[in-house]
XYZ file of C-alpha atoms in Angstrom:
659
model
C 0.000 0.000 0.000
C 1.167 3.525 -0.711
C 1.420 6.534 1.549
C -0.378 9.417 -0.069
C 0.526 13.005 0.709
C -2.430 15.334 0.980
C -2.480 19.114 1.495
C -3.576 19.685 5.074
C -6.059 22.559 5.397
C -6.793 22.203 9.090
C -4.554 22.463 12.136
C -2.788 19.437 13.682
C -5.266 17.472 15.713
C -4.061 14.911 18.226
C -6.224 12.070 16.938
C -4.893 12.428 13.407
C -1.325 12.451 14.633
C -1.827 9.017 16.065
C -3.413 7.800 12.871
C -0.497 9.173 10.898
C 2.071 7.273 12.930
C 0.204 4.033 12.743
C -0.410 4.350 9.028
C 3.211 5.200 8.364
C 4.374 2.051 10.143
C 1.617 -0.096 8.764
C 2.277 0.795 5.155
C 5.920 -0.276 5.072
C 6.933 -3.809 4.090
C 7.096 -6.190 7.053
C 10.894 -6.366 7.187
C 11.053 -2.598 6.881
C 8.645 -2.168 9.793
C 10.643 -4.480 12.018
C 13.797 -2.575 11.089
C 12.172 0.732 11.975
C 10.909 -0.633 15.256
C 14.328 -2.064 16.103
C 16.303 1.046 15.164
C 13.926 3.557 16.710
C 12.667 1.730 19.775
C 15.543 -0.613 20.753
C 17.441 2.000 22.791
C 14.300 2.720 24.731
C 13.616 -0.977 25.351
C 17.247 -1.608 26.485
C 17.662 1.376 28.791
C 14.165 1.315 30.130
C 14.104 5.111 29.911
C 11.168 6.921 28.369
C 12.420 8.686 25.275
C 10.133 10.568 22.875
C 9.217 9.347 19.346
C 7.826 11.708 16.757
C 6.971 11.338 13.082
C 7.247 14.508 11.052
C 5.159 14.869 7.874
C 5.704 16.701 4.615
C 2.494 18.332 3.412
C 3.314 19.128 -0.221
C 0.835 17.442 -2.508
C 2.919 14.982 -4.462
C 5.726 13.836 -2.103
C 6.004 10.758 0.062
C 5.909 10.862 3.811
C 9.131 9.989 5.627
C 9.299 9.006 9.291
C 12.058 10.881 11.068
C 13.676 10.366 14.455
C 13.556 13.464 16.610
C 14.779 14.562 19.991
C 11.664 16.471 20.951
C 10.140 15.654 24.252
C 6.772 13.940 24.361
C 3.848 16.327 24.222
C 0.133 15.834 24.725
C -1.453 13.926 21.814
C 1.754 12.319 20.581
C 2.027 8.514 20.751
C 4.341 6.973 23.301
C 5.248 3.264 22.931
C 5.919 1.501 26.201
C 7.393 -1.914 26.693
C 3.959 -3.565 26.745
C 3.016 -2.240 23.299
C 4.228 -4.856 20.824
C 3.750 -5.298 17.124
C 0.420 -7.152 17.515
C -1.080 -4.222 19.378
C 0.207 -1.809 16.769
C -1.212 -3.961 13.968
C -4.606 -4.118 15.672
C -4.675 -0.360 16.225
C -4.006 0.247 12.538
C -6.855 -2.057 11.536
C -9.230 -0.493 14.051
C -8.369 3.018 12.876
C -8.837 2.069 9.223
C -12.206 0.502 9.968
C -13.317 3.562 11.900
C -12.219 5.945 9.158
C -13.843 3.762 6.481
C -17.113 3.946 8.382
C -16.814 7.722 8.551
C -16.384 7.839 4.765
C -19.726 6.093 4.323
C -21.516 8.934 6.134
C -20.496 11.631 3.659
C -23.019 12.675 1.031
C -20.853 14.761 -1.321
C -17.397 14.733 -2.849
C -16.606 17.974 -1.058
C -17.195 16.348 2.311
C -14.973 13.382 1.382
C -12.119 15.606 0.182
C -12.371 17.906 3.210
C -12.141 14.854 5.423
C -9.033 13.641 3.580
C -7.388 17.037 3.967
C -7.445 16.674 7.762
C -5.454 13.453 7.745
C -1.700 13.176 8.350
C -1.347 10.083 6.156
C -3.642 7.993 4.059
C -3.406 4.240 3.589
C -4.144 2.570 0.281
C -7.305 1.079 1.760
C -8.649 4.502 2.701
C -7.541 6.005 -0.609
C -9.496 3.354 -2.504
C -12.419 3.749 -0.115
C -12.425 7.511 -0.652
C -12.519 7.071 -4.432
C -15.311 4.537 -4.064
C -17.356 6.942 -1.925
C -16.798 9.785 -4.385
C -18.021 7.435 -7.100
C -21.139 6.564 -5.114
C -22.147 10.171 -4.421
C -21.276 11.548 -7.873
C -22.343 8.768 -10.221
C -26.014 9.474 -10.800
C -26.185 7.564 -14.073
C -24.028 5.327 -16.226
C -22.772 8.135 -18.443
C -21.910 10.831 -15.936
C -18.319 11.671 -15.034
C -16.884 13.836 -12.292
C -17.689 17.562 -12.016
C -14.908 19.950 -12.923
C -14.532 21.252 -9.373
C -13.726 17.736 -8.169
C -11.244 17.060 -10.975
C -9.414 20.305 -10.232
C -9.352 19.773 -6.474
C -5.743 19.503 -5.221
C -6.619 16.718 -2.757
C -8.240 14.636 -5.491
C -5.295 15.257 -7.817
C -2.845 14.212 -5.118
C -4.892 11.094 -4.505
C -4.789 10.109 -8.170
C -1.122 11.037 -8.568
C 0.014 8.759 -5.778
C -2.104 5.876 -7.147
C -0.536 6.437 -10.540
C 3.022 6.526 -9.198
C 2.942 3.585 -6.793
C 0.194 1.060 -7.638
C 2.527 -1.766 -6.625
C 2.318 -0.624 -2.998
C -1.465 -1.112 -2.858
C -3.085 -4.240 -1.472
C -5.083 -6.370 -3.907
C -8.412 -5.110 -2.570
C -7.332 -1.461 -2.647
C -5.942 -1.827 -6.155
C -9.057 -3.322 -7.742
C -11.400 -1.051 -5.744
C -9.542 2.054 -6.937
C -9.602 0.777 -10.525
C -13.321 0.044 -10.322
C -14.151 3.497 -8.921
C -12.087 5.328 -11.547
C -13.690 3.365 -14.389
C -17.169 4.096 -13.071
C -16.210 7.783 -12.907
C -15.288 7.640 -16.616
C -11.631 8.511 -16.222
C -9.845 8.525 -19.604
C -9.018 4.853 -20.399
C -5.719 5.963 -22.012
C -4.580 8.002 -19.018
C -1.402 6.924 -17.246
C -3.431 6.485 -14.078
C -5.689 3.781 -15.501
C -2.979 2.202 -17.645
C -0.712 1.789 -14.619
C -3.487 0.338 -12.461
C -4.567 -2.104 -15.189
C -0.975 -3.150 -15.797
C -0.438 -3.820 -12.089
C -3.665 -5.853 -11.953
C -2.574 -7.917 -14.944
C 0.825 -8.593 -13.395
C -0.729 -9.861 -10.184
C -3.280 -11.878 -12.132
C -0.554 -13.662 -14.109
C 1.245 -14.465 -10.861
C -1.988 -15.919 -9.480
C -1.898 -13.505 -6.577
C -5.531 -12.317 -6.621
C -8.160 -13.803 -4.338
C -11.796 -14.424 -5.339
C -13.134 -11.011 -4.312
C -10.429 -9.130 -6.229
C -10.876 -11.366 -9.281
C -14.600 -10.585 -9.353
C -14.112 -6.815 -9.075
C -11.343 -6.856 -11.682
C -13.405 -8.938 -14.106
C -16.374 -6.599 -13.964
C -14.143 -3.526 -14.207
C -12.372 -4.797 -17.311
C -15.726 -5.605 -18.875
C -16.709 -1.960 -18.523
C -13.338 -0.740 -19.718
C -12.594 -3.106 -22.611
C -15.848 -4.972 -23.305
C -16.605 -8.724 -23.404
C -13.804 -9.296 -25.924
C -11.172 -8.528 -23.278
C -8.452 -11.213 -23.417
C -7.671 -10.869 -19.699
C -11.269 -11.800 -18.897
C -10.658 -15.382 -20.032
C -7.828 -15.737 -17.515
C -9.993 -14.276 -14.757
C -12.811 -16.753 -15.440
C -10.289 -19.591 -15.651
C -8.853 -18.702 -12.240
C -12.349 -18.345 -10.745
C -13.196 -21.845 -11.966
C -10.293 -23.218 -9.963
C -11.458 -21.678 -6.673
C -13.533 -23.567 -4.129
C -17.149 -22.429 -4.089
C -17.027 -22.102 -0.287
C -14.634 -19.167 -0.686
C -17.213 -17.171 -2.691
C -19.341 -14.670 -0.788
C -22.934 -13.978 -1.973
C -21.679 -10.742 -3.546
C -18.963 -12.675 -5.412
C -21.509 -15.175 -6.765
C -23.740 -12.409 -8.129
C -20.723 -10.664 -9.661
C -19.685 -13.886 -11.430
C -23.200 -14.178 -12.859
C -22.967 -10.585 -14.126
C -19.575 -11.265 -15.728
C -20.845 -14.381 -17.515
C -24.037 -12.551 -18.465
C -21.936 -10.080 -20.467
C -20.747 -12.965 -22.679
C -23.954 -14.928 -23.434
C -22.570 -16.152 -26.763
C -19.881 -18.065 -24.829
C -22.296 -19.751 -22.443
C -21.508 -23.204 -23.852
C -17.834 -22.771 -22.953
C -18.726 -21.872 -19.373
C -21.681 -24.235 -18.833
C -19.751 -26.588 -16.554
C -18.763 -23.637 -14.368
C -22.340 -22.347 -14.483
C -23.702 -25.736 -13.390
C -21.340 -25.598 -10.434
C -22.508 -22.103 -9.495
C -26.189 -22.976 -10.042
C -25.850 -25.931 -7.662
C -24.081 -23.878 -4.994
C -26.194 -20.708 -5.188
C -29.329 -22.003 -3.372
C -27.232 -22.172 -0.192
C -26.584 -18.405 -0.230
C -29.985 -17.134 -1.428
C -31.052 -16.210 2.113
C -28.130 -13.737 2.295
C -28.941 -11.902 -0.924
C -30.295 -8.359 -0.983
C -33.303 -7.484 -3.170
C -30.991 -5.938 -5.765
C -28.752 -9.016 -5.889
C -31.773 -11.324 -6.255
C -33.036 -9.335 -9.231
C -29.556 -9.324 -10.803
C -29.162 -13.075 -10.358
C -32.559 -13.747 -11.938
C -31.727 -11.468 -14.869
C -28.435 -13.287 -15.446
C -30.198 -16.646 -15.393
C -32.559 -15.376 -18.091
C -29.797 -13.941 -20.300
C -27.760 -17.139 -19.937
C -30.855 -19.290 -20.607
C -30.339 -21.440 -17.515
C -33.643 -23.296 -17.797
C -32.063 -26.282 -16.065
C -31.530 -24.165 -12.922
C -35.197 -24.336 -11.864
C -34.363 -25.387 -8.253
C -32.428 -22.132 -7.924
C -35.273 -20.122 -9.510
C -37.783 -21.703 -7.122
C -35.560 -20.933 -4.132
C -35.151 -17.345 -5.313
C -38.926 -17.132 -5.755
C -39.494 -18.003 -2.102
C -37.245 -15.176 -0.949
C -38.627 -12.723 -3.499
C -41.898 -12.844 -1.555
C -40.154 -11.321 1.474
C -38.552 -8.528 -0.522
C -41.425 -7.317 -2.717
C -41.991 -4.108 -0.681
C -38.257 -3.340 -0.893
C -37.703 -3.773 -4.638
C -37.253 -0.681 -6.757
C -39.491 -0.428 -9.813
C -36.680 -1.595 -12.075
C -35.788 -4.527 -9.808
C -39.406 -5.685 -9.570
C -39.685 -5.492 -13.330
C -36.604 -7.714 -13.721
C -38.041 -10.231 -11.258
C -41.318 -10.392 -13.182
C -39.446 -10.763 -16.483
C -37.554 -13.743 -15.056
C -40.680 -15.413 -13.662
C -42.416 -14.982 -17.022
C -39.383 -16.439 -18.813
C -39.058 -19.484 -16.546
C -42.809 -19.996 -16.238
C -42.589 -19.702 -12.465
C -45.640 -18.835 -10.402
C -46.286 -19.116 -6.722
C -49.470 -18.340 -4.796
C -47.479 -16.676 -2.006
C -45.731 -14.458 -4.548
C -49.060 -13.596 -6.174
C -50.545 -12.727 -2.770
C -47.606 -10.488 -1.876
C -47.751 -8.859 -5.330
C -51.468 -8.190 -4.872
C -50.851 -6.444 -1.551
C -48.009 -4.366 -2.979
C -49.846 -3.280 -6.134
C -53.077 -2.526 -4.267
C -51.185 -0.370 -1.746
C -48.972 1.574 -4.169
C -50.788 1.378 -7.508
C -50.911 5.165 -7.998
C -47.142 5.504 -7.524
C -46.046 2.562 -9.660
C -44.207 3.192 -12.908
C -46.338 2.415 -16.022
C -43.690 -0.080 -17.140
C -44.090 -1.978 -13.869
C -47.881 -1.858 -14.144
C -47.799 -3.309 -17.667
C -45.263 -5.944 -16.567
C -47.480 -6.995 -13.649
C -50.465 -7.390 -15.982
C -48.291 -9.299 -18.471
C -47.249 -11.664 -15.675
C -50.904 -12.292 -14.744
C -51.799 -12.735 -18.415
C -48.962 -15.150 -19.245
C -49.603 -17.255 -16.141
C -53.398 -16.925 -16.605
C -53.749 -15.655 -13.028
C -57.116 -14.006 -12.435
C -56.093 -11.631 -9.649
C -58.938 -9.206 -9.095
C -56.955 -6.962 -6.663
C -54.187 -6.507 -9.239
C -56.486 -6.011 -12.234
C -58.729 -3.591 -10.335
C -55.691 -1.563 -9.252
C -54.297 -1.583 -12.782
C -57.604 -0.359 -14.210
C -57.759 2.452 -11.655
C -54.161 3.443 -12.423
C -54.924 3.668 -16.138
C -58.020 5.792 -15.609
C -56.086 8.213 -13.381
C -52.808 8.333 -15.335
C -53.568 7.207 -18.882
C -51.361 9.909 -20.400
C -48.273 8.248 -18.878
C -48.840 4.948 -20.691
C -47.279 4.190 -24.070
C -49.280 2.432 -26.819
C -47.551 -0.896 -26.139
C -48.212 -0.583 -22.399
C -51.882 0.193 -23.014
C -52.152 -2.803 -25.309
C -50.511 -5.067 -22.699
C -52.935 -3.837 -20.073
C -56.098 -4.323 -22.146
C -54.863 -7.669 -23.492
C -54.696 -9.038 -19.928
C -58.354 -8.135 -19.343
C -59.362 -9.779 -22.619
C -57.332 -12.924 -22.100
C -58.523 -13.390 -18.508
C -62.113 -12.519 -19.438
C -62.419 -9.962 -16.656
C -64.175 -6.614 -16.387
C -63.076 -4.381 -13.488
C -65.619 -2.403 -11.438
C -64.689 0.794 -13.293
C -65.019 -0.837 -16.740
C -67.163 1.964 -18.146
C -64.621 4.640 -17.146
C -61.746 2.445 -18.357
C -63.138 1.918 -21.864
C -64.338 5.507 -22.132
C -60.781 6.657 -21.387
C -59.405 4.108 -23.865
C -61.787 5.201 -26.611
C -60.849 8.869 -26.129
C -57.159 8.003 -26.361
C -57.721 6.001 -29.549
C -59.647 8.835 -31.146
C -56.865 11.274 -30.254
C -53.800 9.131 -30.912
C -55.022 6.462 -33.349
C -52.113 6.929 -35.757
C -49.557 6.690 -32.937
C -50.441 3.049 -32.301
C -48.440 0.538 -34.366
C -50.834 -1.517 -36.541
C -50.155 -4.866 -34.836
C -50.444 -3.311 -31.379
C -53.730 -1.656 -32.339
C -55.202 -4.878 -33.753
C -54.226 -6.830 -30.637
C -55.792 -4.165 -28.419
C -59.109 -3.995 -30.327
C -59.321 -7.790 -30.547
C -58.879 -8.003 -26.758
C -61.756 -5.554 -26.302
C -64.063 -7.806 -28.331
C -63.215 -10.822 -26.123
C -64.924 -9.128 -23.163
C -67.867 -7.772 -25.167
C -66.631 -4.200 -25.453
C -66.738 -4.214 -29.216
C -64.681 -1.528 -31.015
C -67.493 -0.620 -33.398
C -66.237 2.935 -33.900
C -62.910 1.631 -35.204
C -63.986 -1.387 -37.274
C -64.304 0.635 -40.458
C -60.685 1.783 -40.043
C -59.181 -1.624 -39.353
C -61.080 -3.299 -42.221
C -59.953 -0.592 -44.655
C -57.350 -1.490 -47.335
C -55.059 1.287 -46.051
C -54.847 -0.175 -42.528
C -54.481 -3.721 -43.858
C -51.540 -2.625 -46.015
C -49.896 -0.988 -43.001
C -50.536 -4.168 -41.007
C -48.932 -6.340 -43.661
C -45.938 -4.049 -44.027
C -43.237 -5.369 -46.345
C -44.170 -9.012 -45.868
C -45.630 -10.821 -48.916
C -48.515 -12.165 -46.805
C -50.186 -11.262 -43.543
C -49.310 -13.772 -40.814
C -51.946 -16.264 -39.592
C -52.377 -14.779 -36.126
C -53.260 -11.310 -37.468
C -55.640 -12.807 -40.056
C -57.287 -14.906 -37.316
C -57.762 -11.826 -35.114
C -59.219 -9.885 -38.044
C -61.535 -12.785 -38.895
C -62.828 -13.056 -35.323
C -63.394 -9.291 -35.215
C -65.330 -9.550 -38.490
C -67.390 -12.442 -37.099
C -68.067 -10.301 -34.017
C -69.279 -7.434 -36.192
C -71.727 -9.784 -37.917
C -72.986 -11.725 -34.877
C -72.808 -9.250 -32.009
C -72.969 -5.884 -33.777
C -75.709 -6.255 -36.423
C -76.111 -2.469 -36.474
C -72.591 -2.114 -37.923
C -72.933 -1.203 -41.617
C -69.341 -0.294 -42.461
C -66.786 -2.045 -44.683
C -66.408 -5.825 -44.408
C -63.181 -7.765 -44.168
C -62.000 -8.891 -47.582
C -62.074 -12.716 -48.006
C -58.336 -12.925 -48.712
C -57.611 -11.759 -45.163
C -59.828 -14.382 -43.499
C -58.830 -17.779 -42.124
C -60.762 -21.052 -42.343
C -59.951 -22.249 -38.827
C -59.122 -20.587 -35.515
C -57.423 -23.805 -34.346
C -53.883 -23.726 -35.718
C -50.669 -25.178 -34.233
C -48.668 -21.985 -33.694
C -51.161 -19.137 -33.225
C -54.501 -20.596 -32.195
C -57.476 -18.575 -30.984
C -58.853 -21.806 -29.492
C -57.449 -24.232 -26.931
C -57.184 -27.838 -28.188
C -59.287 -30.362 -26.326
C -57.661 -32.181 -23.415
C -57.061 -35.685 -24.768
C -57.522 -37.622 -21.498
C -60.678 -35.706 -20.637
C -62.021 -36.305 -24.149
C -61.415 -40.073 -23.816
C -63.437 -40.184 -20.595
C -66.350 -38.261 -22.121
C -66.197 -40.395 -25.274
C -66.641 -43.609 -23.251
C -69.624 -42.117 -21.431
C -71.230 -40.919 -24.664
C -70.933 -44.374 -26.260
C -72.648 -45.911 -23.221
C -75.322 -43.192 -23.234
C -76.107 -43.047 -26.969
C -75.468 -46.698 -27.737
C -72.890 -46.347 -30.526
C -69.985 -44.218 -31.731
C -71.831 -43.200 -34.906
C -74.162 -40.874 -32.989
C -71.605 -38.175 -32.338
C -68.748 -36.558 -34.246
C -65.453 -35.273 -32.849
C -63.377 -32.185 -33.704
C -65.882 -30.809 -36.182
C -64.765 -27.697 -38.080
C -67.736 -25.406 -38.591
C -68.189 -23.023 -41.561
C -67.556 -20.228 -39.060
C -63.921 -21.194 -38.258
C -64.597 -22.722 -34.818
C -63.785 -26.356 -34.044
C -66.369 -28.184 -31.927
C -65.051 -30.865 -29.558
C -68.139 -33.073 -29.970
C -71.190 -32.443 -32.168
C -74.529 -34.238 -31.771
C -77.409 -33.836 -34.266
C -81.061 -33.902 -33.148
C -84.233 -34.131 -35.264
C -87.359 -32.069 -34.640
C -88.645 -34.512 -31.993
C -85.333 -34.526 -30.102
C -84.041 -37.904 -31.267
C -80.325 -38.297 -31.885
C -79.359 -38.681 -35.546
C -76.270 -40.455 -36.939
C -73.448 -38.074 -37.801
C -73.698 -39.067 -41.472
C -77.266 -37.717 -41.772
C -77.574 -34.126 -42.986
C -81.320 -34.062 -43.679
C -83.954 -33.389 -41.026
C -81.371 -31.889 -38.636
C -83.375 -29.597 -36.364
C -80.749 -28.789 -33.734
C -77.024 -29.195 -33.328
C -75.516 -29.705 -29.882
C -71.942 -28.502 -29.375
C -70.180 -30.147 -26.420
C -67.331 -27.999 -25.114
C -65.093 -30.395 -23.185
C -63.174 -27.795 -21.186
C -59.904 -28.961 -19.642
C -57.807 -26.977 -17.138
C -56.054 -24.993 -19.870
C -59.312 -23.345 -20.888
C -59.712 -21.727 -17.470
C -57.775 -19.156 -15.527
C -55.232 -20.723 -13.186
C -56.757 -22.410 -10.128
C -60.248 -21.170 -10.957
C -63.479 -22.053 -12.740
C -63.387 -18.861 -14.798
C -63.199 -19.385 -18.580
C -60.524 -17.588 -20.560
C -61.640 -14.858 -22.927
C -61.033 -16.829 -26.127
C -63.172 -19.718 -24.839
C -65.946 -17.409 -23.662
C -66.217 -15.684 -27.052
C -66.235 -19.076 -28.803
C -69.187 -20.354 -26.755
C -70.942 -17.030 -27.161
C -70.566 -17.103 -30.940
C -71.642 -20.762 -31.206
C -74.861 -19.917 -29.370
C -75.504 -16.981 -31.723
C -74.887 -19.335 -34.664
C -77.717 -21.600 -33.457
C -75.829 -24.302 -31.564
C -77.008 -25.615 -28.246
C -73.784 -25.233 -26.277
C -73.244 -27.776 -23.506
C -70.224 -27.172 -21.311
C -68.442 -30.201 -19.820
C -65.838 -28.713 -17.417
C -63.034 -30.891 -16.079
C -63.750 -30.072 -12.435
C -67.228 -31.629 -12.737
C -65.906 -34.775 -14.433
C -63.280 -35.202 -11.701
C -66.050 -35.402 -9.096
C -67.550 -38.517 -10.696
C -66.521 -41.820 -9.121
C -67.856 -44.424 -11.531
C -68.797 -45.047 -15.130
C -72.486 -45.112 -14.203
C -72.192 -41.691 -12.582
C -70.532 -40.413 -15.767
C -73.408 -41.669 -17.942
C -76.007 -40.125 -15.646
C -74.057 -36.855 -15.623
C -73.987 -36.717 -19.453
C -77.666 -37.575 -19.600
C -78.510 -34.628 -17.359
C -76.336 -32.320 -19.408
C -77.746 -33.371 -22.800
C -81.328 -34.249 -22.021
C -82.210 -32.244 -18.953
C -85.898 -32.264 -19.994
C -85.947 -36.100 -19.994
C -84.004 -36.906 -16.820
C -85.881 -40.209 -16.295
C -84.659 -41.693 -19.555
C -81.756 -44.169 -19.287
C -79.594 -45.787 -21.962
């Protein structure tokens, strides 16, 4: 560690004199210290007489301090070493003083306070020098692109601090060296300056000698990433040395830093996967010691690195996220939600805590967080009325703060979950006014998704149908692609079907046939949920027993109106069941909707929006819709009970009839 000369602006204070002596002795090499102690204190130890010992300091900015032997008598405030004060006591005093001064640094809230504090000190150890730079960085760095103010750069104390670091980096401890380098990089010091070049060179020398411990390796790795980017050659050596360390030597902060370093090189994840597996297996043991910020950073890294095999770690992190929800910043909470959406993680305790947080602070939440919360509920199909009600109220009160994509995300969640909040009329009135005012600001695909979501919950966008069916809008929607994708054509087709079935008063343009689809049930972008195969098999067995033969019902019937019916049964005018091959004398068609768990909101009996609109449209098309939900089938204990259940569902007017 180096001794750094600072211009002293205040008078000599007794407590700083002591610190100066201790620091001066502490900062010499061990053999040098013993030599000083022997030469300066041996006569006193041998004679047993109390002789004075004083260290004189030079206060010019860029010179080293030199301990000198003097003949002055001891005065008040000067240190006197008696026979009982050995090297161990001196060592402990130095450590205690450094810890105390480091704590004092953390209390300062401006660079001026830090530099004024440094100016009062007789000497400054490398640890305190690095700590001072780190504190200046913390109070001055308000964003990633802001450097130091001019008054700080021109301050003589700051210049002296940097000069000594530049001249003698080899005298710094590993921790002080990498901490100083990190602070200077974050303060955007010129990468080609002698100061940074000397510090980086010293770090590289120690790295090649294998002299850096885990903590210093982590700080150095992240610092070089900022300075030289992920292509930095030295970074490979740092990661290699980290791989050779025992995981027990990593602190929670070190683990998170390693994740951040690897996150910066996602294209090299295959090279580091073995190391990542090792970290992923160890990390659950330190999750309880992570701060909210570190949890969000770890989750983000797991997403970037595509660690889908680390689900035990994600689940463990999820349990502790619940405790920290009130303490997350908006950005941190957003990262947590992004990770849970990515990994498909949901937890009822997390949802409960999220409900309480959103309901309590919904008017102060950032629109990006609000849209991310609704996206989480939508993706996981969680019908959370407290969250959706709060989101609706936030939009009504602060709609001008929401971007088009955020508005679309918000309305899409209501449509998908088939939910209308208590203030639905105010919500859609506000939405309609925004669309009238800013219609052209909405990207075509975003606008179509938004209006389609409105139709799912029976708030039909009649005033905008003429615009979205117009050739001009359809050309914008198609863009430069040769054909419009299937999902957009399916949404347009369902909106057109809505205009015909549910809005007969609409007399505007119709959707051109070339933009329509034949089926809403497609593999990649379906507006229907495929039937649950196991549930279908159970119902099929019951129907055969009830109707007497397989020929009396058809499965997966595609209607002329794009919907696919799970099971269709034909009835004549007297109510008798007809074979599926008969097309004459069909008086009524029964559509059985065999609704498995995926057609409902999570852990509820509430149909999703796309299933609700399907059943609504089938009824308007003349079908007798019979819903067979999975939770009712699961209650049946025998085959006979299943037959009786289907009989009641299909022939409720003839409940005494048995097959």
